[in-house]
CSV table of C-alpha atoms and ligand atoms in Angstrom, one decimal:
chain,number,residue,atom,x,y,z
A,13,ILE,CA,-15.2,30.0,7.3
A,14,ALA,CA,-12.2,29.1,9.3
A,15,ALA,CA,-12.1,25.2,8.9
A,16,TYR,CA,-12.4,26.3,4.9
A,17,GLU,CA,-8.9,27.7,5.0
A,18,MET,CA,-7.8,24.7,6.9
A,19,ILE,CA,-9.3,22.2,4.1
A,20,LYS,CA,-8.6,24.2,1.0
A,21,PHE,CA,-6.0,22.7,0.1
A,22,SER,CA,-6.7,19.0,0.7
A,23,VAL,CA,-8.2,16.5,-0.9
A,24,ASN,CA,-10.7,13.5,0.0
A,25,LEU,CA,-9.5,10.3,-1.6
A,26,HIS,CA,-12.5,8.0,-0.1
A,27,ARG,CA,-15.4,7.9,1.9
A,28,GLY,CA,-16.3,5.3,4.6
A,29,CYS,CA,-14.8,3.5,7.5
A,30,PHE,CA,-14.5,0.1,8.4
A,31,GLY,CA,-12.8,0.4,11.9
A,32,GLY,CA,-15.7,0.7,13.7
A,33,CYS,CA,-14.4,2.4,16.5
A,34,ALA,CA,-17.1,2.1,19.6
A,35,PHE,CA,-17.2,5.9,19.9
A,36,CYS,CA,-17.5,6.7,16.0
A,37,THR,CA,-20.2,7.7,13.9
A,38,ILE,CA,-18.1,7.5,10.6
A,39,SER,CA,-19.4,4.4,9.7
A,40,ALA,CA,-22.6,4.6,10.8
A,41,HIS,CA,-23.0,7.7,8.3
A,42,GLN,CA,-20.6,7.2,5.7
A,43,GLY,CA,-20.9,3.4,5.6
A,44,LYS,CA,-18.0,0.6,6.8
A,45,PHE,CA,-17.7,0.3,2.9
A,46,ILE,CA,-15.0,2.0,1.3
A,47,ALA,CA,-16.4,4.4,-1.6
A,48,SER,CA,-12.8,5.1,-3.8
A,49,ARG,CA,-12.4,8.0,-6.0
A,50,SER,CA,-10.4,6.8,-9.5
A,51,LYS,CA,-7.3,8.3,-9.6
A,52,GLY,CA,-8.2,10.1,-12.6
A,53,SER,CA,-10.3,12.4,-10.6
A,54,ILE,CA,-7.9,12.6,-7.8
A,55,LEU,CA,-5.1,13.8,-10.1
A,56,ARG,CA,-7.7,16.3,-11.4
A,57,GLU,CA,-9.0,17.7,-8.4
A,58,VAL,CA,-5.3,18.0,-7.5
A,59,GLU,CA,-4.4,20.0,-10.8
A,60,GLN,CA,-7.4,22.3,-10.2
A,61,ILE,CA,-5.5,22.9,-6.3
A,62,THR,CA,-2.4,23.9,-8.4
A,63,ARG,CA,-4.2,26.3,-10.0
A,64,MET,CA,-5.6,28.4,-6.9
A,65,PRO,CA,-4.9,31.4,-6.0
A,66,GLY,CA,-2.7,31.3,-2.8
A,67,PHE,CA,-0.8,27.6,-3.4
A,68,LYS,CA,2.4,27.3,-3.0
A,69,GLY,CA,2.7,23.7,-4.1
A,70,TYR,CA,1.8,22.0,-0.7
A,71,ILE,CA,-1.2,20.0,-0.7
A,72,SER,CA,-2.4,19.2,3.0
A,73,ASP,CA,-3.8,16.0,3.0
A,74,LEU,CA,-4.3,13.5,1.0
A,75,GLY,CA,-6.9,11.7,3.0
A,76,GLY,CA,-10.4,10.5,3.8
A,77,PRO,CA,-11.9,9.5,7.6
A,78,SER,CA,-8.8,6.8,7.6
A,79,ALA,CA,-6.2,8.1,5.8
A,80,ASN,CA,-4.8,4.4,5.0
A,81,MET,CA,-8.3,3.1,3.7
A,82,TYR,CA,-8.3,3.8,0.0
A,83,LYS,CA,-9.5,1.2,-2.4
A,84,MET,CA,-9.8,-1.6,0.4
A,85,GLN,CA,-12.3,-3.9,0.5
A,86,GLY,CA,-13.0,-7.9,1.1
A,87,ARG,CA,-11.4,-10.2,-1.6
A,88,ASP,CA,-15.1,-12.3,-1.8
A,89,LEU,CA,-17.5,-9.5,-1.4
A,90,SER,CA,-20.2,-11.7,-1.4
A,91,VAL,CA,-19.3,-12.5,2.2
A,92,CYS,CA,-19.0,-9.1,3.1
A,93,ALA,CA,-22.9,-9.1,1.5
A,94,LYS,CA,-23.4,-11.1,4.8
A,95,CYS,CA,-21.3,-10.1,7.1
A,96,LYS,CA,-22.3,-9.1,10.4
A,97,ARG,CA,-19.1,-7.8,11.8
A,98,PRO,CA,-19.0,-4.2,13.0
A,99,SER,CA,-15.2,-4.1,12.3
A,100,CYS,CA,-13.2,-5.4,9.7
A,101,ILE,CA,-9.9,-4.9,11.2
A,102,PHE,CA,-10.6,-5.7,15.4
A,103,PRO,CA,-10.4,-7.5,17.2
A,104,ALA,CA,-7.9,-8.7,14.2
A,105,VAL,CA,-7.9,-7.7,10.4
A,106,CYS,CA,-10.3,-9.8,8.6
A,107,PRO,CA,-8.7,-13.0,6.6
A,108,ASN,CA,-11.1,-11.4,3.9
A,109,LEU,CA,-10.3,-8.2,3.9
A,110,ASN,CA,-7.6,-6.9,1.2
A,111,ALA,CA,-5.5,-4.4,3.1
A,112,ASP,CA,-3.0,-3.9,-0.1
A,113,HIS,CA,-1.7,-0.2,0.4
A,114,THR,CA,-0.4,-0.4,-3.3
A,115,PRO,CA,-3.0,1.6,-5.0
A,116,LEU,CA,-2.4,4.5,-2.2
A,117,LEU,CA,0.9,4.3,-2.9
A,118,ASP,CA,0.4,4.8,-6.8
A,119,ILE,CA,-1.9,8.0,-5.8
A,120,TYR,CA,0.8,9.6,-3.2
A,121,ARG,CA,3.6,9.1,-5.9
A,122,SER,CA,1.6,10.2,-8.9
A,123,VAL,CA,0.5,13.3,-6.7
A,124,ASP,CA,4.0,14.4,-6.0
A,125,SER,CA,5.4,13.9,-9.5
A,126,MET,CA,2.7,16.3,-10.6
A,127,PRO,CA,3.8,20.1,-12.2
A,128,GLY,CA,3.7,22.3,-9.4
A,129,ILE,CA,3.5,19.9,-6.2
A,130,ARG,CA,6.0,20.2,-4.0
A,131,LYS,CA,5.0,17.7,-1.4
A,132,SER,CA,1.6,16.2,-0.7
A,133,PHE,CA,0.8,15.5,3.3
A,134,VAL,CA,-1.1,13.1,5.2
A,135,GLY,CA,-3.1,15.4,7.7
A,136,SER,CA,-5.9,12.5,8.4
A,137,GLY,CA,-5.6,10.0,10.9
A,138,VAL,CA,-3.7,6.6,10.2
A,139,ARG,CA,-4.5,3.3,11.1
A,140,TYR,CA,-1.0,2.3,12.3
A,141,ASP,CA,-2.4,-1.1,13.4
A,142,MET,CA,-3.2,-1.6,9.5
A,143,LEU,CA,0.5,-1.0,8.7
A,144,LEU,CA,2.2,-4.0,11.3
A,145,HIS,CA,-0.4,-6.2,9.9
A,146,ARG,CA,0.7,-9.4,8.2
A,147,GLY,CA,-1.1,-11.2,6.4
A,148,LYS,CA,-1.1,-14.6,3.7
A,149,GLU,CA,-0.4,-12.3,0.9
A,150,GLN,CA,3.5,-11.2,0.3
A,151,LYS,CA,2.8,-8.5,-2.3
A,152,ALA,CA,0.1,-6.7,0.5
A,153,ASN,CA,2.9,-6.7,3.6
A,154,ARG,CA,5.6,-5.4,1.0
A,155,ALA,CA,3.1,-2.7,0.5
A,156,ALA,CA,2.4,-2.2,4.1
A,157,GLU,CA,6.0,-1.8,4.7
A,158,GLU,CA,7.1,0.2,1.8
A,159,TYR,CA,3.9,2.9,2.8
A,160,THR,CA,5.1,3.0,6.7
A,161,ARG,CA,8.1,4.5,5.3
A,162,GLU,CA,6.6,6.6,2.3
A,163,LEU,CA,4.3,8.2,4.6
A,164,ILE,CA,7.3,9.0,7.1
A,165,LEU,CA,9.7,10.4,5.2
A,166,ASN,CA,7.7,12.1,2.8
A,167,HIS,CA,4.1,12.7,3.8
A,168,VAL,CA,4.4,14.2,7.5
A,169,SER,CA,4.2,17.8,8.1
A,170,GLY,CA,6.6,18.0,10.9
A,171,ARG,CA,3.7,15.7,13.2
A,172,LEU,CA,1.6,12.8,12.5
A,173,LYS,CA,-1.5,12.5,14.2
A,174,VAL,CA,-2.4,9.0,15.4
A,175,ALA,CA,-5.2,7.7,17.7
A,176,PRO,CA,-4.3,5.1,20.0
A,177,GLU,CA,-6.8,6.2,22.2
A,178,HIS,CA,-6.0,4.9,25.4
A,179,THR,CA,-3.6,2.7,26.9
A,180,SER,CA,-5.4,0.3,28.9
A,181,ASP,CA,-6.0,-2.6,27.0
A,182,ARG,CA,-9.4,-3.2,28.6
A,183,THR,CA,-10.6,0.3,28.0
A,184,LEU,CA,-9.5,0.0,24.4
A,185,ASN,CA,-11.4,-3.5,24.0
A,186,VAL,CA,-14.7,-1.5,24.8
A,187,MET,CA,-13.4,1.2,22.1
A,188,ARG,CA,-13.0,-1.4,19.7
A,189,LYS,CA,-9.1,-0.4,19.9
A,190,PRO,CA,-6.2,-2.4,19.2
A,191,SER,CA,-3.9,-2.8,21.9
A,192,PHE,CA,-1.3,-0.2,22.8
A,193,ASN,CA,1.4,-2.5,22.2
A,194,LEU,CA,0.9,-1.8,18.6
A,195,PHE,CA,1.0,1.9,19.2
A,196,GLN,CA,4.6,1.6,20.6
A,197,GLN,CA,5.9,-0.7,18.0
A,198,PHE,CA,4.6,1.8,15.4
A,199,LYS,CA,6.4,4.5,17.8
A,200,LYS,CA,9.4,2.3,17.7
A,201,ILE,CA,9.7,2.2,13.8
A,202,PHE,CA,8.7,6.2,13.6
A,203,ASP,CA,12.0,7.1,15.6
A,204,ALA,CA,13.8,5.1,13.7
A,205,GLU,CA,13.0,6.3,10.5
A,206,ASN,CA,13.2,9.7,11.9
A,207,ARG,CA,17.0,8.9,13.6
A,208,LYS,CA,18.1,7.2,10.0
A,209,HIS,CA,17.2,9.8,8.1
A,210,ASN,CA,18.0,12.8,10.3
A,211,LEU,CA,14.4,13.9,10.6
A,212,ASN,CA,12.9,15.7,13.7
A,213,GLN,CA,9.0,14.8,13.4
A,214,GLN,CA,6.5,14.2,15.9
A,215,LEU,CA,4.3,11.5,16.8
A,216,ILE,CA,0.7,13.3,17.9
A,217,PRO,CA,-1.3,11.1,19.8
A,218,TYR,CA,-4.6,11.4,20.4
A,219,PHE,CA,-6.1,9.9,23.5
A,220,ILE,CA,-10.0,10.2,25.4
A,221,SER,CA,-10.8,10.4,28.9
A,222,SER,CA,-14.0,8.5,30.7
A,223,HIS,CA,-14.8,6.3,27.6
A,224,PRO,CA,-17.2,3.5,28.5
A,225,GLY,CA,-15.0,0.6,30.7
A,226,CYS,CA,-12.1,3.5,31.7
A,227,THR,CA,-12.0,3.9,34.7
A,228,GLU,CA,-9.9,7.0,36.9
A,229,GLU,CA,-7.1,4.4,37.9
A,230,ASP,CA,-6.9,3.6,34.2
A,231,MET,CA,-6.0,7.4,33.4
A,232,ALA,CA,-3.2,7.7,36.3
A,233,GLU,CA,-2.2,5.1,34.5
A,234,LEU,CA,-2.3,6.7,31.2
A,235,ALA,CA,-0.7,9.9,32.1
A,236,ALA,CA,2.6,7.6,33.8
A,237,ILE,CA,2.7,5.5,30.5
A,238,THR,CA,2.4,8.4,28.1
A,239,LYS,CA,5.2,10.4,30.3
A,240,GLU,CA,7.4,7.7,30.1
A,241,LEU,CA,7.2,7.9,26.5
A,242,ASN,CA,8.2,11.6,26.8
A,243,PHE,CA,4.7,12.7,25.5
A,244,LYS,CA,3.5,16.1,26.9
A,245,LEU,CA,-0.1,15.3,25.7
A,246,GLU,CA,-1.7,18.2,23.8
A,247,GLN,CA,-4.7,16.3,21.5
A,248,VAL,CA,-7.4,14.9,24.0
A,249,GLN,CA,-10.5,14.7,24.6
A,250,ASP,CA,-13.1,13.5,27.4
A,251,PHE,CA,-15.6,11.2,26.3
A,252,THR,CA,-19.0,13.4,24.5
A,253,PRO,CA,-22.0,10.3,23.6
A,254,SER,CA,-22.9,11.0,20.3
A,255,PRO,CA,-25.8,9.5,18.5
A,256,MET,CA,-25.5,5.8,16.7
A,257,THR,CA,-22.7,4.6,18.0
A,258,LEU,CA,-22.0,1.5,20.7
A,259,ALA,CA,-20.3,3.9,23.0
A,260,THR,CA,-23.1,6.2,23.5
A,261,GLU,CA,-25.6,2.9,24.1
A,262,ILE,CA,-23.2,1.7,27.0
A,263,TYR,CA,-22.9,5.0,28.4
A,264,TYR,CA,-26.9,5.5,28.9
A,265,THR,CA,-27.2,2.0,29.9
A,266,GLY,CA,-24.5,0.7,32.0
A,267,TYR,CA,-23.9,-2.2,29.9
A,268,HIS,CA,-22.5,-3.5,26.9
A,269,PRO,CA,-25.1,-4.5,24.5
A,270,TYR,CA,-23.4,-7.3,23.1
A,271,THR,CA,-22.5,-9.1,26.5
A,272,LEU,CA,-24.8,-7.8,28.7
A,273,GLU,CA,-22.1,-7.3,31.0
A,274,LYS,CA,-22.1,-4.4,33.5
A,275,VAL,CA,-19.5,-1.4,32.2
A,276,TYR,CA,-18.7,1.5,34.6
A,277,THR,CA,-18.7,5.1,32.7
A,278,ALA,CA,-18.0,7.7,34.0
A,279,THR,CA,-21.3,10.4,33.9
A,280,THR,CA,-21.0,12.8,36.6
A,281,PRO,CA,-19.0,16.5,36.0
A,282,ALA,CA,-17.3,15.2,39.1
A,283,GLN,CA,-15.9,11.9,37.7
A,284,LYS,CA,-15.3,13.2,34.1
A,285,THR,CA,-12.9,16.6,35.4
A,286,ALA,CA,-11.1,13.5,38.0
A,287,GLN,CA,-10.3,11.6,34.8
A,288,ARG,CA,-9.7,14.7,32.5
A,289,GLN,CA,-7.1,16.3,34.5
A,290,PHE,CA,-4.7,13.3,34.2
A,291,PHE,CA,-3.7,14.7,30.8
A,292,PHE,CA,-2.5,17.7,32.1
A,293,TRP,CA,-0.4,15.9,35.1
A,294,TYR,CA,2.4,18.2,34.3
A,295,ASP,CA,0.3,21.7,35.3
A,296,LYS,CA,1.3,22.5,38.5
A,297,SER,CA,-2.2,24.0,39.0
A,298,ASN,CA,-3.1,20.3,39.1
A,299,ARG,CA,-0.6,18.6,41.3
A,300,ALA,CA,-2.4,18.9,44.7
A,301,LYS,CA,-5.8,17.7,43.0
A,302,LEU,CA,-3.5,14.9,41.3
A,303,ILE,CA,-1.8,13.4,44.5
A,304,ALA,CA,-5.1,13.3,46.5
A,305,ALA,CA,-6.6,11.5,43.7
A,306,LEU,CA,-4.1,9.2,43.9
A,307,LYS,CA,-3.8,8.5,47.5
A,308,ARG,CA,-7.2,7.6,47.4
A,309,LEU,CA,-6.7,5.3,44.7
A,310,ARG,CA,-4.0,3.4,46.7
A,311,ARG,CA,-1.7,4.6,43.7
A,312,THR,CA,1.0,6.6,45.6
A,313,ASP,CA,3.8,4.8,43.5
A,314,LEU,CA,2.2,6.9,40.3
A,315,ILE,CA,3.1,9.9,42.5
A,316,LYS,CA,6.8,9.5,41.8
A,317,LYS,CA,6.5,8.4,38.3
A,318,LEU,CA,4.6,11.5,37.2
A,319,HIS,CA,7.0,13.5,39.1
A,320,LEU,CA,4.4,15.3,41.4
A,321,ASP,CA,6.3,15.3,44.4
A,322,VAL,CA,9.4,17.5,42.6
A,323,LYS,CA,9.0,20.6,43.6
B,402,SF4,S1,-16.0,-10.4,5.5
B,402,SF4,FE1,-14.3,-9.1,6.2
B,402,SF4,S2,-13.8,-7.5,4.9
B,402,SF4,FE2,-15.9,-8.3,4.7
B,402,SF4,S3,-16.9,-7.0,5.6
B,402,SF4,FE3,-17.1,-8.7,7.0
B,402,SF4,S4,-15.1,-8.0,8.2
B,402,SF4,FE4,-15.2,-6.8,6.3
């Protein structure tokens, strides 16, 4: 089983996700409340992995649906029991959420000190908005800073996956994702730590085209913004409606069910291809189509920015 090869040396630390992204089903099928394994249970599994044939000392993932939600929950659970928010971190981190990264740091360090372990990586997606969040508790703020450093210096296997999903804040709002500014802030920290410690690690951002709310022009801007940041995107997908999600409801009805506002969604194959092709501005076979699209969108300024005029 090909997928088994990928996960056989990885350890799942928790279930559930309180991110509540509009296109994702995890909170529908695993729940919004995090169920975390005990430290003992995790370390026992790691110890078993060290005895597996072919194991060379590298844990490929200490993760979960979102890598950094281990042991996080509301401070006052009676408030959570009545809560109707679909996300604990969007549009802002809930003041009742205890987003302390200390227990997760303890897991990383405990795993790394075990006999037979050379390195443990984080292959699951990291919520960088929680790393940048600063609340009232100084201990949690310090832990977020320390976790960020520990993650970048000791747990990246060459490439760190993060999911800004878009550059347009209007589309991100429909996605229930944080502003693209936060990604840029995180990238600065990531690049600075890499420079400081002479590391040559890459940040791999994930993006989605054709999500409800996203227009062709948003995609053209996404191409220009990510090019400016020196990314040649690989980890991309065109939106596929999946059951039980807010995004799918908007996709089918054309309306946002919370506000009853109309929301544009690319639904035809031609509209979806037109959006998707902007990911691949560097592919010469797309050049003529992109130039034609940018003229139609009256965004000829982006032709230069994307170097589409350079033969
Ligand atoms: S009260 Fe806050 S922490 Fe608790 S479930 Fe609601 S949003 Fe999440």
